[in-house]
Tab-separated table of C-alpha atoms in Angstrom:
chain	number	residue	atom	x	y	z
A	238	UNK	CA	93.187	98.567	40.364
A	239	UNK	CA	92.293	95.219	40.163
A	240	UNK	CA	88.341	94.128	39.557
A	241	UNK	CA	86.902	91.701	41.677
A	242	UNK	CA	84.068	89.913	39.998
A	243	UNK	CA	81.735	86.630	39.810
A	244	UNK	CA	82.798	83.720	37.603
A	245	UNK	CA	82.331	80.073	37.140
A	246	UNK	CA	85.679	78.304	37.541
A	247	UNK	CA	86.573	74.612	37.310
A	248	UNK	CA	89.212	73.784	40.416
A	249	UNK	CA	89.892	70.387	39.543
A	250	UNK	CA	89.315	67.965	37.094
A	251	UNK	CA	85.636	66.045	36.761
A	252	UNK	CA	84.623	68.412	39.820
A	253	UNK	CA	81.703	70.741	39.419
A	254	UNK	CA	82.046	74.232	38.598
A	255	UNK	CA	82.026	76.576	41.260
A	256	UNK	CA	81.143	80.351	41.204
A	257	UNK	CA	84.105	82.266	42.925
A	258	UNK	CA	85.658	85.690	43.459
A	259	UNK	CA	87.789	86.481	41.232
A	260	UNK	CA	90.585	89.640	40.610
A	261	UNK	CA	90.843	90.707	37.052
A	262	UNK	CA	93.699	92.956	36.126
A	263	UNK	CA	93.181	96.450	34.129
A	264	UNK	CA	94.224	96.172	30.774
A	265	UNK	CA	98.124	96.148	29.324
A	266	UNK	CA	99.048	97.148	26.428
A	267	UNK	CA	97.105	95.915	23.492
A	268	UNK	CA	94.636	94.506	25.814
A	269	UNK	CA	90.818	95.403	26.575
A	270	UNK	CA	88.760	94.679	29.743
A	271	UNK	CA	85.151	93.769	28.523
A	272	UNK	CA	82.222	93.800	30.884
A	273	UNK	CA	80.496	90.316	29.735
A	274	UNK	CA	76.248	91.173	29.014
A	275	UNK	CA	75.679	87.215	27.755
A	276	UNK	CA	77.858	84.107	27.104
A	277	UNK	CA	76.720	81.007	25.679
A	278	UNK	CA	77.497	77.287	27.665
A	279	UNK	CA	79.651	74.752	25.005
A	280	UNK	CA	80.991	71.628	24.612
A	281	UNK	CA	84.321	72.883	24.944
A	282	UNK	CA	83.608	74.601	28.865
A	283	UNK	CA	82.670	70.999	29.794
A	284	UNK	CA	85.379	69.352	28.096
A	285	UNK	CA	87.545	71.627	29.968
A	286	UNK	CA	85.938	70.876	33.224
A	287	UNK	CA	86.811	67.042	32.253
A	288	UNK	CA	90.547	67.785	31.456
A	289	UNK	CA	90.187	66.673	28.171
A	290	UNK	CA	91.837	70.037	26.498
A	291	UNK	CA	94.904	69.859	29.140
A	292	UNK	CA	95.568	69.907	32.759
A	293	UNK	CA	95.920	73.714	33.700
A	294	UNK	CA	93.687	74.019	36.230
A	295	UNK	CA	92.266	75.956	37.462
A	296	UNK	CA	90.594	77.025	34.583
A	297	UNK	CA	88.179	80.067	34.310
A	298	UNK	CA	84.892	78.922	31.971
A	299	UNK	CA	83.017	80.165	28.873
A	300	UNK	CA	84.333	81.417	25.734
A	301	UNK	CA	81.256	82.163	23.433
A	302	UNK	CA	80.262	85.772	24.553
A	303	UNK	CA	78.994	89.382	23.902
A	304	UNK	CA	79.338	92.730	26.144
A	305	UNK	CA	81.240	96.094	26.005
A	306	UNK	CA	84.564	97.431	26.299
A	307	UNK	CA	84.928	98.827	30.000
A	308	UNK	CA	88.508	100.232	29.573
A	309	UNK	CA	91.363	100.075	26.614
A	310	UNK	CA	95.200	99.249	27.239
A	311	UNK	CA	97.766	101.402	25.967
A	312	UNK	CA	98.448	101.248	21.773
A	313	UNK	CA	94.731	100.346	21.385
A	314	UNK	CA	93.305	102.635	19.015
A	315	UNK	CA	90.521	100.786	17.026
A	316	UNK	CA	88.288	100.382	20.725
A	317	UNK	CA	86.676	102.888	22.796
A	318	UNK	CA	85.081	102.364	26.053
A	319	UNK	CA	81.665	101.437	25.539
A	320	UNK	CA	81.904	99.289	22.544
A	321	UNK	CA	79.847	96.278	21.840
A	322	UNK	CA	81.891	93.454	21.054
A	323	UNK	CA	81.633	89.783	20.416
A	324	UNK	CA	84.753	87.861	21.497
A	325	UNK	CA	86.462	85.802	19.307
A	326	UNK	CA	89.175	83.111	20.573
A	327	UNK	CA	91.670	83.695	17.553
A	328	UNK	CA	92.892	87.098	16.944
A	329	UNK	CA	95.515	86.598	14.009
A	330	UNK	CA	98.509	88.506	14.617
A	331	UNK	CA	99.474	89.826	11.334
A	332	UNK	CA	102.886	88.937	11.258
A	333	UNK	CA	103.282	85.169	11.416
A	334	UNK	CA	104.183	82.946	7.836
A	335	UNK	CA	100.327	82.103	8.031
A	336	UNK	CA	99.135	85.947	8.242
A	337	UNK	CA	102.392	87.089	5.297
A	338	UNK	CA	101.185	84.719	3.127
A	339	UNK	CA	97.537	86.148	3.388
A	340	UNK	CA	96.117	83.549	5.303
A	341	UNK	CA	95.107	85.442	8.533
A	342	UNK	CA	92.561	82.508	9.779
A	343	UNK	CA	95.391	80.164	10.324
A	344	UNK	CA	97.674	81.938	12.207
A	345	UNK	CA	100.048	80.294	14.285
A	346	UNK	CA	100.130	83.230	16.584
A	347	UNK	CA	96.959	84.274	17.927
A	348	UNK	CA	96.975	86.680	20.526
A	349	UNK	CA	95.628	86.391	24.304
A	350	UNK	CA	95.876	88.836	26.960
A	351	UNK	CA	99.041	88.279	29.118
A	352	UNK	CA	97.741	89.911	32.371
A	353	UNK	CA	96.627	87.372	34.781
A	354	UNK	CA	93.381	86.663	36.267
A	355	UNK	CA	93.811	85.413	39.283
A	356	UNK	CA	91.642	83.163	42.245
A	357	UNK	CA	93.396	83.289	45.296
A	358	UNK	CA	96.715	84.625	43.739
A	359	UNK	CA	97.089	80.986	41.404
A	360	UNK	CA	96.741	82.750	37.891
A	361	UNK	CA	93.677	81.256	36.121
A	362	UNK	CA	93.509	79.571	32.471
A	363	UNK	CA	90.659	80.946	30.900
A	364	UNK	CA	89.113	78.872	28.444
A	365	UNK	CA	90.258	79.172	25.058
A	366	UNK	CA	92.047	82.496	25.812
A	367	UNK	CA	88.832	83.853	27.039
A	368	UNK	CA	87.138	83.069	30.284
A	369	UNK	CA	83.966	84.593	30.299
A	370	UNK	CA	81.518	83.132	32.492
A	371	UNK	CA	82.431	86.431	34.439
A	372	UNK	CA	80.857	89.935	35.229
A	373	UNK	CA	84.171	90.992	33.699
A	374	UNK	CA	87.059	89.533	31.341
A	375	UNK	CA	90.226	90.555	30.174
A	376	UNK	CA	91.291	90.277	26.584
A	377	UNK	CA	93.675	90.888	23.682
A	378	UNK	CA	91.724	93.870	21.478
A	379	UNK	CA	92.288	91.530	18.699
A	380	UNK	CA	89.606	89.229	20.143
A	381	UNK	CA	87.084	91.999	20.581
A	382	UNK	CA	85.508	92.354	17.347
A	383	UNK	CA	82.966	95.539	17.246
A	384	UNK	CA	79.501	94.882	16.150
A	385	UNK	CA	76.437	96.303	15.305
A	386	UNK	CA	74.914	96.880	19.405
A	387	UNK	CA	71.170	95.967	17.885
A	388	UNK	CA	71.813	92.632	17.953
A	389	UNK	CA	70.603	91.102	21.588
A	390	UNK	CA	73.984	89.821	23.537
A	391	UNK	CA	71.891	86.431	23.787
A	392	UNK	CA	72.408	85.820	19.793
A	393	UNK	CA	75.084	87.923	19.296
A	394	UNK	CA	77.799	86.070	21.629
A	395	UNK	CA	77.433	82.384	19.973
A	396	UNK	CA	78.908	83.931	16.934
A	397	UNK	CA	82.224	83.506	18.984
A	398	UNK	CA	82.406	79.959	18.839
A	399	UNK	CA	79.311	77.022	17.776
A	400	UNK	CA	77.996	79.241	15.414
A	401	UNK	CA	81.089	80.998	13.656
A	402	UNK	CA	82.210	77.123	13.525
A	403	UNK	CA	79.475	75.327	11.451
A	404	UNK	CA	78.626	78.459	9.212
A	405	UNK	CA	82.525	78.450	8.868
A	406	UNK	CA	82.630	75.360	7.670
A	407	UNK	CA	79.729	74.997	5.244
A	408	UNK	CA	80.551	78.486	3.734
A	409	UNK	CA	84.574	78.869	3.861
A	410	UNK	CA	85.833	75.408	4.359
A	411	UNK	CA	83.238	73.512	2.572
A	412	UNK	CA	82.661	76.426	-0.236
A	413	UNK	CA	79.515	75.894	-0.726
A	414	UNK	CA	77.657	77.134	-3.527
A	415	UNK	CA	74.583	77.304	-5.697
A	416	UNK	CA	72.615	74.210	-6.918
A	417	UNK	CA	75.582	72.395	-4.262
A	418	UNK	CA	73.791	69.411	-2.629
A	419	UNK	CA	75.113	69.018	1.366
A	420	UNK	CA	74.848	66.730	4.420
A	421	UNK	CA	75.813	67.309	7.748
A	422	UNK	CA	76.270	64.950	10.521
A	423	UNK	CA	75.324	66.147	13.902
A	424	UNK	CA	72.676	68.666	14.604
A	425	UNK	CA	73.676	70.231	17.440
A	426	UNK	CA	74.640	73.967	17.758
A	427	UNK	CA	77.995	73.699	15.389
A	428	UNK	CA	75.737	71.415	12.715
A	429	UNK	CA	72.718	73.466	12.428
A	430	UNK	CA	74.798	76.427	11.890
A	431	UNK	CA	76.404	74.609	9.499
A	432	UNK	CA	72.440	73.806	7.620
A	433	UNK	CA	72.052	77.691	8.310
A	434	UNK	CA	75.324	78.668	6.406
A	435	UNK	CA	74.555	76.061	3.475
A	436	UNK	CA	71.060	77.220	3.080
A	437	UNK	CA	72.169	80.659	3.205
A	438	UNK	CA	74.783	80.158	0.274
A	439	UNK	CA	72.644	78.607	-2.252
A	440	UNK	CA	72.897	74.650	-1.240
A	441	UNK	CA	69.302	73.402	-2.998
A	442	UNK	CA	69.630	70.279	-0.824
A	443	UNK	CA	70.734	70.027	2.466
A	444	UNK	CA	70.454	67.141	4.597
A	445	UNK	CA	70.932	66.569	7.960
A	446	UNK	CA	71.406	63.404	10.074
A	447	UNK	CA	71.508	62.511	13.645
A	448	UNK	CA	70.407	59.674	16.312
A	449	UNK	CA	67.974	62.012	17.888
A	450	UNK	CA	64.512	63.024	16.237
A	451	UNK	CA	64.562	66.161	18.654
A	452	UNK	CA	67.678	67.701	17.080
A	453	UNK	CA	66.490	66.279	13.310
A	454	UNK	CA	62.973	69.065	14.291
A	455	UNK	CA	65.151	71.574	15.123
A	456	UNK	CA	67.458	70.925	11.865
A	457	UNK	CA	64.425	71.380	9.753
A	458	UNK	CA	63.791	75.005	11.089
A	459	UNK	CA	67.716	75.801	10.397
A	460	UNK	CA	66.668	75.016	6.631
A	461	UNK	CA	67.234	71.251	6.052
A	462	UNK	CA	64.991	70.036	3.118
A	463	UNK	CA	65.757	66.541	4.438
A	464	UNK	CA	66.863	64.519	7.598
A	465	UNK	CA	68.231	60.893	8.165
A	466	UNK	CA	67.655	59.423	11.616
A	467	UNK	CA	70.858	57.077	11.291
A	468	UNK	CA	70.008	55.440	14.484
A	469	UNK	CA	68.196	52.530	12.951
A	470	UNK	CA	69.016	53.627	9.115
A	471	UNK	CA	72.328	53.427	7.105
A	472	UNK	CA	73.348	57.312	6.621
A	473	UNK	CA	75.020	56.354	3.582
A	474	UNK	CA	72.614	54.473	1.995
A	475	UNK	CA	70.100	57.108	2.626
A	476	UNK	CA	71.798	59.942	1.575
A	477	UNK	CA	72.958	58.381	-1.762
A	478	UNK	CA	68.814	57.425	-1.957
A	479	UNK	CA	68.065	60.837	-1.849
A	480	UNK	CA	70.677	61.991	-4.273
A	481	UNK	CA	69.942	59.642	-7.409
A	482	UNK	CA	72.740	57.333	-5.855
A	483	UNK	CA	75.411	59.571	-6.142
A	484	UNK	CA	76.318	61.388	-2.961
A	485	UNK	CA	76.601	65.042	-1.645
A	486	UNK	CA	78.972	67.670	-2.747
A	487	UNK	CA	79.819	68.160	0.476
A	488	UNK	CA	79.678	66.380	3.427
A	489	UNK	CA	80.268	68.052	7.235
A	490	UNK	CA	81.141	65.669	10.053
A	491	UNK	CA	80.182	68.249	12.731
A	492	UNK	CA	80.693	64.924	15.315
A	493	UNK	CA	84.233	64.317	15.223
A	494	UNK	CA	84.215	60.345	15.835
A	495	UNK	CA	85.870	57.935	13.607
A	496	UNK	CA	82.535	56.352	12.343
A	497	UNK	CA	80.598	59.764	11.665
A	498	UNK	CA	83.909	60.487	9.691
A	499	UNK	CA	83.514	57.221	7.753
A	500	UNK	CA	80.246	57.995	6.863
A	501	UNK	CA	81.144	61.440	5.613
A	502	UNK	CA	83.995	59.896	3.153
A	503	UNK	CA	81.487	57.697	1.781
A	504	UNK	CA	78.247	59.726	1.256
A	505	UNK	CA	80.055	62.262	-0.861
A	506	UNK	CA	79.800	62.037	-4.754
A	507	UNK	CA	83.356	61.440	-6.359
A	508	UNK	CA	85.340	64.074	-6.303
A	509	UNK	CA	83.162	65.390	-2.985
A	510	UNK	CA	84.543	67.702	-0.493
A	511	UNK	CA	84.374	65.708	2.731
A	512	UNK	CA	84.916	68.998	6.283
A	513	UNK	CA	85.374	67.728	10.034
A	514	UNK	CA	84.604	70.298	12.203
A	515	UNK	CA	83.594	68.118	14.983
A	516	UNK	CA	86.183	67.840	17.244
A	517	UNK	CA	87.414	64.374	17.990
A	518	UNK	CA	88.904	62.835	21.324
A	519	UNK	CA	92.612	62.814	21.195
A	520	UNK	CA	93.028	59.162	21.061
A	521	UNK	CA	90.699	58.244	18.232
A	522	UNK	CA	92.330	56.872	15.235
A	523	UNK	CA	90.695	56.690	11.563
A	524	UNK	CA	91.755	53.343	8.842
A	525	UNK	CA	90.774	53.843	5.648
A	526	UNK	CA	91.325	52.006	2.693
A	527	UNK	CA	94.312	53.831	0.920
A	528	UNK	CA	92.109	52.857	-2.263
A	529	UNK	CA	89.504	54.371	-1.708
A	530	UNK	CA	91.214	57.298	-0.991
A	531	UNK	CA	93.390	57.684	-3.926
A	532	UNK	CA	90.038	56.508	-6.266
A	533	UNK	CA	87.252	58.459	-4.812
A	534	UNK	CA	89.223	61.789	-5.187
A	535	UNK	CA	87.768	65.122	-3.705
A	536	UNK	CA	89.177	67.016	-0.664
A	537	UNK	CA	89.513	65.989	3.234
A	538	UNK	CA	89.413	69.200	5.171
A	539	UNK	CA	89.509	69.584	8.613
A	540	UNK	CA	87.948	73.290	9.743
A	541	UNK	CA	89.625	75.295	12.257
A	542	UNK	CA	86.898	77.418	14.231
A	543	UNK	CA	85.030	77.909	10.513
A	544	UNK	CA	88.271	79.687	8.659
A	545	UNK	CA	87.031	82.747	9.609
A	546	UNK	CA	88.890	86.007	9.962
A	547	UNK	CA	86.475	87.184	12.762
A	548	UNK	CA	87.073	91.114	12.091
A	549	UNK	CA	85.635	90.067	8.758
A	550	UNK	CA	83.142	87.426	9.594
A	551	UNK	CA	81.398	88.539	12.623
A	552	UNK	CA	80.056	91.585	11.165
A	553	UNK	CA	78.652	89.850	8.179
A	554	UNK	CA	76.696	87.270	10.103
A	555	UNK	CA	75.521	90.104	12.493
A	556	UNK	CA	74.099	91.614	9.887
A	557	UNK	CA	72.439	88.485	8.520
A	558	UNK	CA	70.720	88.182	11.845
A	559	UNK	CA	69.716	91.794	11.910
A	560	UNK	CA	67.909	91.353	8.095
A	561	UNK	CA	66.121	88.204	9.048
A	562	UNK	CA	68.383	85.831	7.283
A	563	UNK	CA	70.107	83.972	9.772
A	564	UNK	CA	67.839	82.669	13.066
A	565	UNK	CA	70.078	82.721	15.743
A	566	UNK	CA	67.626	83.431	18.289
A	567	UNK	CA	66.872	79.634	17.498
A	568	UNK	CA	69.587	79.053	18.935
A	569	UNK	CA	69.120	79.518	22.303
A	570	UNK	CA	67.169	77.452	24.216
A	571	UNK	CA	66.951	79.358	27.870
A	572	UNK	CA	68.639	81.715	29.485
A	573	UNK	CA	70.554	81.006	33.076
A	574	UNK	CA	72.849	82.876	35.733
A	575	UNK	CA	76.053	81.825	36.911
A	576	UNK	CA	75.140	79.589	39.308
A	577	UNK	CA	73.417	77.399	36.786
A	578	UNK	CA	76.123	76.818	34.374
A	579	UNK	CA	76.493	73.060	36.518
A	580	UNK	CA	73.210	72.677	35.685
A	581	UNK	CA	73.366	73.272	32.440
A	582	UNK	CA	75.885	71.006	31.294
A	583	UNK	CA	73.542	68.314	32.202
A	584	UNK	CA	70.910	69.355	30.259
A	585	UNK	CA	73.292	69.528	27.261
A	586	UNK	CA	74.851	66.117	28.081
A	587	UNK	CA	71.285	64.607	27.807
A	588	UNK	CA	70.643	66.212	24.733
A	589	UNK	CA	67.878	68.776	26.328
A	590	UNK	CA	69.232	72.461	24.796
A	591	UNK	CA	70.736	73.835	22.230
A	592	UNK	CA	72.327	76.603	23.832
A	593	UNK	CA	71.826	77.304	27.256
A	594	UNK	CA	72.918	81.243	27.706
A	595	UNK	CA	74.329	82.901	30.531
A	596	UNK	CA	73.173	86.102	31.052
A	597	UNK	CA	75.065	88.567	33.323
């Protein structure tokens, strides 16, 4: 029998977000239905909501989320009814080239659900395979990745995306290690986990840089030692001054625009490791002097959703949060209900949150 249920959906592109009826589907084979407890409001919802990803409306919203399994598909064997998951939007599926060659985080087929949810009997794209600015969602059981059920569904549910993302890419990506110096550019939810993932893996330097002294404060209590308001300061120039001249180790453009990139490629010490994990818009374009590519050496990485391998990852970072070590109840800034979520992508246009949290 089909559920119905609460969610925020975007009908049409640039229109607010409506909260609507919709009927989710019990679960197929391979496939979970997960009763949503928290789910945290990101970039990506609202550049969904813009049209900016693609043009499948309508699409159902949120993607960073905790909650329990409700009911289990047939062949599902490693979830039980009851289980607290985080959702993850990969789920590698162990038999692509990526996966054979033991490279799991970059599969090339990740798994969704293939049951519908529906509004109105037009099937509904939910937002990065997920859709979970609902009472209830219906997933692949790859993307529901059991976790410790002490950690509040508040917390818990940004390890899905912003977090998982710039602790990703400071600690996988970036490899960041002892005695490493690091900056990262952008402190919103994605960099400061990035300065949280840095810190935590022995960086002795870690310096963050934005245009807003509001997000610089809140970088400080992720663990940067020093910040770099590059509003009215060259970045470059700044970082080099606070690295005898010579650049980071490794620099993290957690922006994604062509001149946060630029300043990445230059404040990294030669042979630097230079990770986007920002993403940009589809039509920016990068020039470069082919020079000063070939001369300054190093590694240009771009970061897919942190490399992690989420049945791996998620649990570690849990864990972090449950011994202290990683704040992600910094994280969030308020919580909200459904009918908010408009509301809330407001506040994080003008800078105002961190995380704004649904809470269901």
């Amino acid at each position: 029998m089909p559920h119905e249920v609460r969610a925020v959906v975007a009908v049409e592109k640039g229109a607010p977000v409506e909260v609507r009826t919709i009927l989710v589907p019990d679960p197929g084979p391979g496939e979970v239905l997960v009763s949503v407890q928290a789910c945290g409001v990101c970039h990506t919802d609202l550049h969904y909501r813009e049209g900016a990803i693609n043009d499948d409306f309508p699409f159902l919203l949120g993607h960073e989320a905790a909650g329990t399994v409700e009911s289990v598909g047939e062949g599902v064997t490693d979830l039980a009814p009851g289980d607290y998951v985080v959702l993850a939007w990969r789920a590698p599926c162990g038999t692509c080239r990526s996966c054979r060659r033991g490279r799991p985080w970059y599969c090339f087929d990740s798994r969704n659900a293939t049951r519908p949810m529906t509004l109105e009997g037009k099937p509904l794209s939910p937002a990065l395979g997920i859709g979970a600015f609902a009472e209830k969602t219906l997933v692949a059981a790859g993307q529901a990745v059991k976790v410790d059920p002490a950690a509040r569904p508040e917390a818990a549910g940004l390890i899905g995306c912003g977090v998982m993302a710039g602790y990703g890419a400071a600690v996988n990506t970036g490899r960041v290690g002892n005695g490493d110096t690091v900056a990262v550019i952008g402190c919103g939810g994605v960099g400061n986990a990035a300065i949280a993932g840095a810190c935590l893996n022995g960086a002795r330097k870690v310096i963050a840089v934005d245009i807003d002294d509001r997000k610089l404060d809140r970088a400080e209590k992720f663990g940067a030692t020093h910040t770099v308001n590059s509003r009215g300061t060259d970045p470059v120039e700044a970082v080099r001054a606070l690295t005898d001249g010579f650049g980071v180790d490794i620099a993290i453009d957690a922006v994604g625009r062509p001149e946060t990139y630029k300043q990445a490629f230059y404040m990294r010490d030669h042979a630097g490791v230079l990770v986007q994990v920002g993403v940009p818009d589809p039509e920016m374009r990068i020039d470069l002097p082919l020079i000063d590519l070939f001369s300054r050496g190093g590694a240009l990485k771009s970061s897919w959703y942190g490399d992690c391998l989420p049945s791996r990852d998620f649990p570690i970072l849990i864990d972090q949060y449950l011994y202290g070590l990683l704040d992600l109840n910094s994280f969030v800034t308020e919580t909200i209900g459904l009918d908010d979520v408009e509301n809330a992508f407001a506040k994080m246009h003008r800078g105002e949150v961190l995380r704004s949290v649904v809470i269901l």
